[in-house]
Amino acid sequence: MTTTLEDRHPSRTGGESEITERRDPVRWGSDPGPLSPEQLAAYERDGFLILPDLLGPDAVDACLAATRDLSRSDDGPGLVAEPGADDELRSVFELGRHPAFASLMAMDVLAGAARQLLGSDVYIHQSRLNLKRAFTGRGFPWHSDFETWHVEDGMPAMRAVSCSVALTDNHTTNGPLLLIAGSHRWFVSCPGQTPDDHHLQSLRRQEYGVPDHDSLRWLAARGEIRPFTGAAGSVAFFECNTMHGSADNITPTPRASAFFVYNSIDNQLVEPFGAAQPRPTHLAARGDVRSVAS
Ligand code: 6CS
Ligand code: FE
């Protein structure tokens, strides 16, 4: 059942692509927090903020050990294989099951920055590992996370931020996250209509919620495409509507990343705006969500 709320960001309604101005603030409120005024200004301008070497080797090592644990677990719903390679693990969801990730995502340097950007308490909407293994790690086509979270999960407003933690060194060559600077200022509605149980396909190879080339050219003409490169322990915060994607990793070096999506406690999910059924809760927390402890 789709929601009866006014859809302020219609997409995948069966029509053509359309680019509209963003209708929500980028930074909500003016709460204090770990980010400096210069860092806040860069985030508002670009739609992302890269913090090189934010986390130390101990935190990275703990996450890598947790990654090995979670990757070994059974083939639960939170494990996603690469397209066309059922034995190659692509993503693992619901990282809070592991104490190392649970404590990292609650650290003030991460969760405090999210509260500062979103102007409220926050909860984890989604957490995932993208392993992007050496030679076989496949990329992710260009997309706005908010477009998916609005259409398929019922996220009402652009009041969420992703935190990407590099668990291995990110180079220009091993499939780093690519972001279009400034793209968060426009909403790109996508063509087509969401198939039932779309996540069973989209998390392996996304086809719906991927903007057309003309829209991507339009955005890239207004903002530089920048890679998130840096040593393991580097962190990128990116706004939920910033256009991003990444290429395949054909190099001998893995590009493993953890993603924590912080959503405002005041932006909790309603019924999907463009899908028949909500996605499972390991992809989109809903119901009795709990704020990340401050
Ligand atoms: O569908 C989702 O929620 C996920 N898909 C992508 C490609 N990025 C955001 C999110 O992790
Ligand atoms: Fe994404």
mmCIF file of C-alpha atoms and ligand atoms in Angstrom:
data_model
loop_
_atom_site.group_PDB
_atom_site.id
_atom_site.type_symbol
_atom_site.label_atom_id
_atom_site.label_comp_id
_atom_site.label_asym_id
_atom_site.label_seq_id
_atom_site.Cartn_x
_atom_site.Cartn_y
_atom_site.Cartn_z
ATOM 1 C CA MET A 1 0.000 0.000 0.000
ATOM 2 C CA THR A 2 1.412 3.404 -0.850
ATOM 3 C CA THR A 3 1.045 6.328 1.497
ATOM 4 C CA THR A 4 -1.731 8.886 1.217
ATOM 5 C CA LEU A 5 0.615 11.709 2.368
ATOM 6 C CA GLU A 6 1.377 14.418 -0.201
ATOM 7 C CA ASP A 7 4.331 13.221 -2.273
ATOM 8 C CA ARG A 8 6.755 16.170 -2.305
ATOM 9 C CA HIS A 9 9.340 14.212 -4.324
ATOM 10 C CA PRO A 10 7.456 12.105 -6.903
ATOM 11 C CA SER A 11 9.584 9.588 -8.805
ATOM 12 C CA ARG A 12 9.051 6.377 -10.782
ATOM 13 C CA THR A 13 5.482 7.428 -11.467
ATOM 14 C CA GLY A 14 5.646 6.019 -14.986
ATOM 15 C CA GLY A 15 6.474 9.408 -16.520
ATOM 16 C CA GLU A 16 9.638 10.871 -17.936
ATOM 17 C CA SER A 17 12.617 12.059 -15.872
ATOM 18 C CA GLU A 18 12.373 15.512 -14.366
ATOM 19 C CA ILE A 19 14.775 17.677 -12.374
ATOM 20 C CA THR A 20 13.269 19.890 -9.658
ATOM 21 C CA GLU A 21 14.762 22.181 -7.024
ATOM 22 C CA ARG A 22 15.377 20.632 -3.626
ATOM 23 C CA ARG A 23 12.534 21.492 -1.187
ATOM 24 C CA ASP A 24 14.273 20.748 2.136
ATOM 25 C CA PRO A 25 17.128 22.382 4.040
ATOM 26 C CA VAL A 26 20.549 20.769 3.639
ATOM 27 C CA ARG A 27 21.594 21.406 7.226
ATOM 28 C CA TRP A 28 18.686 21.332 9.652
ATOM 29 C CA GLY A 29 18.855 23.648 12.671
ATOM 30 C CA SER A 30 22.063 25.027 14.169
ATOM 31 C CA ASP A 31 22.898 22.551 16.907
ATOM 32 C CA PRO A 32 26.540 22.453 18.066
ATOM 33 C CA GLY A 33 28.634 19.377 17.341
ATOM 34 C CA PRO A 34 32.023 18.031 16.221
ATOM 35 C CA LEU A 35 32.027 19.698 12.785
ATOM 36 C CA SER A 36 33.618 23.133 12.400
ATOM 37 C CA PRO A 37 31.875 26.044 10.641
ATOM 38 C CA GLU A 38 34.165 25.494 7.641
ATOM 39 C CA GLN A 39 33.277 21.786 7.497
ATOM 40 C CA LEU A 40 29.572 22.591 7.774
ATOM 41 C CA ALA A 41 29.884 25.129 4.954
ATOM 42 C CA ALA A 42 31.646 22.586 2.721
ATOM 43 C CA TYR A 43 28.908 20.000 3.402
ATOM 44 C CA GLU A 44 26.151 22.479 2.595
ATOM 45 C CA ARG A 45 27.914 23.601 -0.585
ATOM 46 C CA ASP A 46 28.950 20.205 -1.971
ATOM 47 C CA GLY A 47 26.491 17.769 -0.384
ATOM 48 C CA PHE A 48 29.355 15.822 1.143
ATOM 49 C CA LEU A 49 32.358 16.232 3.442
ATOM 50 C CA ILE A 50 35.476 14.061 3.379
ATOM 51 C CA LEU A 51 37.431 13.703 6.657
ATOM 52 C CA PRO A 52 40.772 11.994 5.947
ATOM 53 C CA ASP A 53 42.174 9.669 8.667
ATOM 54 C CA LEU A 54 39.322 10.439 11.068
ATOM 55 C CA LEU A 55 39.442 6.993 12.685
ATOM 56 C CA GLY A 56 42.599 5.321 13.971
ATOM 57 C CA PRO A 57 43.993 1.861 13.178
ATOM 58 C CA ASP A 58 42.405 0.254 16.258
ATOM 59 C CA ALA A 59 38.912 1.221 15.113
ATOM 60 C CA VAL A 60 39.649 0.044 11.575
ATOM 61 C CA ASP A 61 41.084 -3.281 12.785
ATOM 62 C CA ALA A 62 38.034 -3.871 14.988
ATOM 63 C CA CYS A 63 35.760 -3.220 12.010
ATOM 64 C CA LEU A 64 37.755 -5.519 9.738
ATOM 65 C CA ALA A 65 37.490 -8.320 12.325
ATOM 66 C CA ALA A 66 33.749 -7.661 12.595
ATOM 67 C CA THR A 67 33.522 -7.710 8.789
ATOM 68 C CA ARG A 68 35.079 -11.171 8.732
ATOM 69 C CA ASP A 69 32.617 -12.337 11.413
ATOM 70 C CA LEU A 70 29.541 -10.949 9.636
ATOM 71 C CA SER A 71 30.679 -12.190 6.221
ATOM 72 C CA ARG A 72 31.036 -15.727 7.597
ATOM 73 C CA SER A 73 27.529 -15.823 9.053
ATOM 74 C CA ASP A 74 24.860 -17.887 7.310
ATOM 75 C CA ASP A 75 23.246 -16.758 4.090
ATOM 76 C CA GLY A 76 20.775 -14.617 6.020
ATOM 77 C CA PRO A 77 18.625 -11.904 4.421
ATOM 78 C CA GLY A 78 21.308 -9.316 5.109
ATOM 79 C CA LEU A 79 23.866 -10.911 2.770
ATOM 80 C CA VAL A 80 23.845 -9.902 -0.915
ATOM 81 C CA ALA A 81 25.949 -11.550 -3.640
ATOM 82 C CA GLU A 82 27.501 -9.852 -6.630
ATOM 83 C CA PRO A 83 25.419 -9.909 -9.820
ATOM 84 C CA GLY A 84 26.028 -13.141 -11.730
ATOM 85 C CA ALA A 85 28.325 -14.527 -9.001
ATOM 86 C CA ASP A 86 26.344 -16.141 -6.189
ATOM 87 C CA ASP A 87 29.533 -17.087 -4.367
ATOM 88 C CA GLU A 88 30.981 -13.547 -4.324
ATOM 89 C CA LEU A 89 29.720 -11.521 -1.349
ATOM 90 C CA ARG A 90 28.842 -7.936 -2.326
ATOM 91 C CA SER A 91 27.091 -6.426 0.706
ATOM 92 C CA VAL A 92 26.163 -7.229 4.287
ATOM 93 C CA PHE A 93 23.367 -5.303 6.027
ATOM 94 C CA GLU A 94 22.403 -4.630 9.656
ATOM 95 C CA LEU A 95 25.918 -4.068 11.053
ATOM 96 C CA GLY A 96 24.618 -3.135 14.531
ATOM 97 C CA ARG A 97 24.335 -6.868 15.210
ATOM 98 C CA HIS A 98 28.104 -6.752 15.841
ATOM 99 C CA PRO A 99 29.379 -4.869 18.947
ATOM 100 C CA ALA A 100 32.322 -3.296 17.106
ATOM 101 C CA PHE A 101 30.037 -1.636 14.564
ATOM 102 C CA ALA A 102 27.365 -0.871 17.182
ATOM 103 C CA SER A 103 29.872 1.119 19.227
ATOM 104 C CA LEU A 104 31.461 2.836 16.207
ATOM 105 C CA MET A 105 28.153 4.103 14.793
ATOM 106 C CA ALA A 106 27.313 5.578 18.229
ATOM 107 C CA MET A 107 30.643 7.438 18.580
ATOM 108 C CA ASP A 108 30.096 11.185 18.903
ATOM 109 C CA VAL A 109 32.567 11.908 16.102
ATOM 110 C CA LEU A 110 30.075 10.174 13.773
ATOM 111 C CA ALA A 111 26.640 10.240 15.429
ATOM 112 C CA GLY A 112 27.299 13.698 16.907
ATOM 113 C CA ALA A 113 28.091 15.038 13.441
ATOM 114 C CA ALA A 114 24.851 13.491 12.164
ATOM 115 C CA ARG A 115 22.858 15.139 14.973
ATOM 116 C CA GLN A 116 24.555 18.440 14.147
ATOM 117 C CA LEU A 117 23.645 18.146 10.447
ATOM 118 C CA LEU A 118 20.080 16.886 10.980
ATOM 119 C CA GLY A 119 19.192 19.114 13.947
ATOM 120 C CA SER A 120 17.680 16.330 16.045
ATOM 121 C CA ASP A 121 18.261 12.982 17.656
ATOM 122 C CA VAL A 122 19.036 10.330 15.059
ATOM 123 C CA TYR A 123 18.517 6.620 14.542
ATOM 124 C CA ILE A 124 20.082 4.156 12.119
ATOM 125 C CA HIS A 125 17.894 3.826 9.039
ATOM 126 C CA GLN A 126 20.277 1.354 7.398
ATOM 127 C CA SER A 127 23.825 0.078 7.839
ATOM 128 C CA ARG A 128 25.758 -1.947 5.315
ATOM 129 C CA LEU A 129 29.164 -3.203 4.251
ATOM 130 C CA ASN A 130 30.118 -2.964 0.619
ATOM 131 C CA LEU A 131 33.051 -5.332 0.260
ATOM 132 C CA LYS A 132 33.994 -4.502 -3.336
ATOM 133 C CA ARG A 133 36.542 -7.309 -3.374
ATOM 134 C CA ALA A 134 39.705 -7.316 -5.442
ATOM 135 C CA PHE A 135 39.112 -8.147 -9.132
ATOM 136 C CA THR A 136 35.424 -9.145 -8.650
ATOM 137 C CA GLY A 137 33.866 -6.201 -6.773
ATOM 138 C CA ARG A 138 31.168 -4.709 -8.982
ATOM 139 C CA GLY A 139 30.192 -1.044 -9.000
ATOM 140 C CA PHE A 140 26.974 0.842 -8.256
ATOM 141 C CA PRO A 141 25.271 2.929 -10.946
ATOM 142 C CA TRP A 142 24.599 6.612 -10.329
ATOM 143 C CA HIS A 143 21.711 7.197 -7.930
ATOM 144 C CA SER A 144 20.334 9.345 -5.126
ATOM 145 C CA ASP A 145 19.832 7.272 -1.992
ATOM 146 C CA PHE A 146 16.927 9.495 -0.979
ATOM 147 C CA GLU A 147 15.098 8.653 -4.232
ATOM 148 C CA THR A 148 15.135 4.978 -3.231
ATOM 149 C CA TRP A 149 14.438 5.585 0.450
ATOM 150 C CA HIS A 150 11.525 7.897 -0.401
ATOM 151 C CA VAL A 151 9.970 5.720 -3.126
ATOM 152 C CA GLU A 152 10.612 2.274 -1.636
ATOM 153 C CA ASP A 153 10.898 2.931 2.114
ATOM 154 C CA GLY A 154 8.582 5.914 2.665
ATOM 155 C CA MET A 155 11.191 8.384 3.929
ATOM 156 C CA PRO A 156 9.270 11.684 3.969
ATOM 157 C CA ALA A 157 11.962 14.392 3.791
ATOM 158 C CA MET A 158 15.618 14.867 2.859
ATOM 159 C CA ARG A 159 16.719 14.745 6.502
ATOM 160 C CA ALA A 160 19.201 11.855 6.520
ATOM 161 C CA VAL A 161 22.948 11.589 6.086
ATOM 162 C CA SER A 162 25.182 8.641 5.156
ATOM 163 C CA CYS A 163 28.535 8.103 6.798
ATOM 164 C CA SER A 164 30.953 6.026 4.733
ATOM 165 C CA VAL A 165 33.942 4.596 6.624
ATOM 166 C CA ALA A 166 36.869 3.380 4.501
ATOM 167 C CA LEU A 167 37.973 0.021 5.927
ATOM 168 C CA THR A 168 40.673 -0.376 3.291
ATOM 169 C CA ASP A 169 42.621 2.300 1.415
ATOM 170 C CA ASN A 170 40.462 4.011 -1.203
ATOM 171 C CA HIS A 171 42.417 4.886 -4.354
ATOM 172 C CA THR A 172 41.281 6.477 -7.591
ATOM 173 C CA THR A 173 41.771 3.019 -9.131
ATOM 174 C CA ASN A 174 39.926 0.490 -6.922
ATOM 175 C CA GLY A 175 36.364 1.731 -7.410
ATOM 176 C CA PRO A 176 36.061 4.617 -4.929
ATOM 177 C CA LEU A 177 32.753 6.300 -4.165
ATOM 178 C CA LEU A 178 32.200 9.056 -6.772
ATOM 179 C CA LEU A 179 30.049 12.059 -5.821
ATOM 180 C CA ILE A 180 28.740 14.927 -7.949
ATOM 181 C CA ALA A 181 29.410 18.106 -5.970
ATOM 182 C CA GLY A 182 26.276 20.232 -5.543
ATOM 183 C CA SER A 183 23.935 17.582 -6.964
ATOM 184 C CA HIS A 184 22.009 17.422 -3.664
ATOM 185 C CA ARG A 185 20.385 20.751 -4.567
ATOM 186 C CA TRP A 186 18.150 19.121 -7.186
ATOM 187 C CA PHE A 187 15.846 16.100 -7.050
ATOM 188 C CA VAL A 188 15.982 13.860 -10.120
ATOM 189 C CA SER A 189 12.770 11.911 -10.557
ATOM 190 C CA CYS A 190 13.437 8.635 -12.354
ATOM 191 C CA PRO A 191 11.468 6.911 -15.123
ATOM 192 C CA GLY A 192 9.652 3.609 -14.821
ATOM 193 C CA GLN A 193 7.736 2.048 -11.963
ATOM 194 C CA THR A 194 9.128 0.040 -9.040
ATOM 195 C CA PRO A 195 8.729 -3.744 -9.535
ATOM 196 C CA ASP A 196 7.487 -5.830 -6.586
ATOM 197 C CA ASP A 197 10.300 -6.992 -4.281
ATOM 198 C CA HIS A 198 12.635 -4.722 -6.218
ATOM 199 C CA HIS A 199 15.351 -4.988 -3.552
ATOM 200 C CA LEU A 200 15.971 -8.634 -4.479
ATOM 201 C CA GLN A 201 17.352 -7.328 -7.760
ATOM 202 C CA SER A 202 18.383 -3.723 -7.036
ATOM 203 C CA LEU A 203 20.947 -4.503 -4.345
ATOM 204 C CA ARG A 204 22.802 -6.697 -6.853
ATOM 205 C CA ARG A 205 22.276 -4.620 -9.988
ATOM 206 C CA GLN A 206 20.083 -1.515 -9.690
ATOM 207 C CA GLU A 207 17.955 -0.616 -12.737
ATOM 208 C CA TYR A 208 15.082 1.441 -11.268
ATOM 209 C CA GLY A 209 15.964 4.653 -9.481
ATOM 210 C CA VAL A 210 18.902 5.189 -11.861
ATOM 211 C CA PRO A 211 18.696 8.610 -13.559
ATOM 212 C CA ASP A 212 18.888 8.891 -17.346
ATOM 213 C CA HIS A 213 22.078 10.145 -18.997
ATOM 214 C CA ASP A 214 20.690 13.593 -19.839
ATOM 215 C CA SER A 215 19.894 14.229 -16.148
ATOM 216 C CA LEU A 216 23.358 13.031 -15.124
ATOM 217 C CA ARG A 217 24.989 15.259 -17.782
ATOM 218 C CA TRP A 218 22.913 18.178 -16.464
ATOM 219 C CA LEU A 219 24.126 17.618 -12.880
ATOM 220 C CA ALA A 220 27.743 16.990 -13.878
ATOM 221 C CA ALA A 221 27.754 20.243 -15.856
ATOM 222 C CA ARG A 222 26.967 22.075 -12.584
ATOM 223 C CA GLY A 223 29.310 20.255 -10.222
ATOM 224 C CA GLU A 224 32.578 18.374 -10.315
ATOM 225 C CA ILE A 225 32.661 14.582 -9.978
ATOM 226 C CA ARG A 226 34.926 13.896 -6.993
ATOM 227 C CA PRO A 227 36.198 10.549 -5.643
ATOM 228 C CA PHE A 228 36.240 9.690 -1.950
ATOM 229 C CA THR A 229 39.895 8.631 -1.743
ATOM 230 C CA GLY A 230 41.936 8.254 1.412
ATOM 231 C CA ALA A 231 43.565 5.817 3.783
ATOM 232 C CA ALA A 232 41.572 3.276 5.773
ATOM 233 C CA GLY A 233 39.930 5.182 8.638
ATOM 234 C CA SER A 234 38.934 8.090 6.402
ATOM 235 C CA VAL A 235 35.260 9.033 6.525
ATOM 236 C CA ALA A 236 32.864 10.710 4.086
ATOM 237 C CA PHE A 237 29.540 12.176 5.175
ATOM 238 C CA PHE A 238 27.189 12.561 2.205
ATOM 239 C CA GLU A 239 23.733 14.038 2.129
ATOM 240 C CA CYS A 240 20.908 11.590 1.361
ATOM 241 C CA ASN A 241 20.168 13.249 -2.001
ATOM 242 C CA THR A 242 23.735 13.656 -3.307
ATOM 243 C CA MET A 243 24.143 11.820 -6.621
ATOM 244 C CA HIS A 244 26.803 9.127 -6.285
ATOM 245 C CA GLY A 245 27.981 5.851 -7.745
ATOM 246 C CA SER A 246 31.152 3.818 -8.213
ATOM 247 C CA ALA A 247 32.954 1.730 -10.802
ATOM 248 C CA ASP A 248 33.956 -1.930 -10.716
ATOM 249 C CA ASN A 249 37.121 -2.852 -8.819
ATOM 250 C CA ILE A 250 39.417 -4.695 -11.237
ATOM 251 C CA THR A 251 42.563 -4.145 -9.154
ATOM 252 C CA PRO A 252 44.305 -6.474 -6.665
ATOM 253 C CA THR A 253 43.355 -4.176 -3.746
ATOM 254 C CA PRO A 254 39.909 -4.474 -2.091
ATOM 255 C CA ARG A 255 37.790 -1.372 -1.410
ATOM 256 C CA ALA A 256 35.767 -2.338 1.666
ATOM 257 C CA SER A 257 33.516 0.323 3.187
ATOM 258 C CA ALA A 258 31.004 0.494 6.001
ATOM 259 C CA PHE A 259 27.979 2.767 5.597
ATOM 260 C CA PHE A 260 25.888 4.048 8.512
ATOM 261 C CA VAL A 261 22.734 5.947 7.468
ATOM 262 C CA TYR A 262 21.555 8.358 10.153
ATOM 263 C CA ASN A 263 17.948 9.499 9.811
ATOM 264 C CA SER A 264 16.352 12.214 11.904
ATOM 265 C CA ILE A 265 14.087 10.830 14.608
ATOM 266 C CA ASP A 266 11.563 13.368 13.226
ATOM 267 C CA ASN A 267 11.739 11.848 9.719
ATOM 268 C CA GLN A 268 10.633 8.316 10.417
ATOM 269 C CA LEU A 269 9.334 6.161 7.600
ATOM 270 C CA VAL A 270 5.710 6.130 6.514
ATOM 271 C CA GLU A 271 4.245 3.873 3.840
ATOM 272 C CA PRO A 272 6.296 3.847 0.588
ATOM 273 C CA PHE A 273 5.571 6.684 -1.858
ATOM 274 C CA GLY A 274 6.063 4.463 -4.906
ATOM 275 C CA ALA A 275 6.084 0.779 -4.026
ATOM 276 C CA ALA A 276 3.383 -1.726 -3.168
ATOM 277 C CA GLN A 277 5.090 -3.013 -0.004
ATOM 278 C CA PRO A 278 7.665 -1.594 2.422
ATOM 279 C CA ARG A 279 11.133 -3.155 2.183
ATOM 280 C CA PRO A 280 12.310 -5.507 4.961
ATOM 281 C CA THR A 281 13.519 -3.883 8.177
ATOM 282 C CA HIS A 282 17.136 -5.005 7.685
ATOM 283 C CA LEU A 283 17.187 -2.514 4.785
ATOM 284 C CA ALA A 284 14.984 0.184 6.325
ATOM 285 C CA ALA A 285 14.345 0.345 10.076
ATOM 286 C CA ARG A 286 10.761 1.184 10.902
ATOM 287 C CA GLY A 287 8.385 0.983 13.888
ATOM 288 C CA ASP A 288 9.942 1.262 17.378
ATOM 289 C CA VAL A 289 13.252 2.767 16.250
ATOM 290 C CA ARG A 290 15.620 3.885 19.007
ATOM 291 C CA SER A 291 17.747 7.035 18.968
ATOM 292 C CA VAL A 292 21.491 6.488 18.811
ATOM 293 C CA ALA A 293 22.681 7.204 22.367
ATOM 294 C CA SER A 294 24.306 10.629 22.660
HETATM 295 O O1 6CS B 1 18.734 0.533 -1.773
HETATM 296 C C1 6CS B 1 19.402 0.968 -0.843
HETATM 297 O O2 6CS B 1 18.915 1.334 0.238
HETATM 298 C C2 6CS B 1 20.910 0.978 -1.001
HETATM 299 N N1 6CS B 1 21.310 1.083 -2.362
HETATM 300 C C3 6CS B 1 22.317 1.857 -2.756
HETATM 301 C C4 6CS B 1 22.905 1.630 -4.088
HETATM 302 N N2 6CS B 1 22.782 2.864 -2.009
HETATM 303 C C5 6CS B 1 21.979 3.196 -0.835
HETATM 304 C C6 6CS B 1 21.535 1.995 -0.112
HETATM 305 O O3 6CS B 1 22.584 1.389 0.560
HETATM 306 FE FE FE B 2 23.870 4.674 -2.452
#
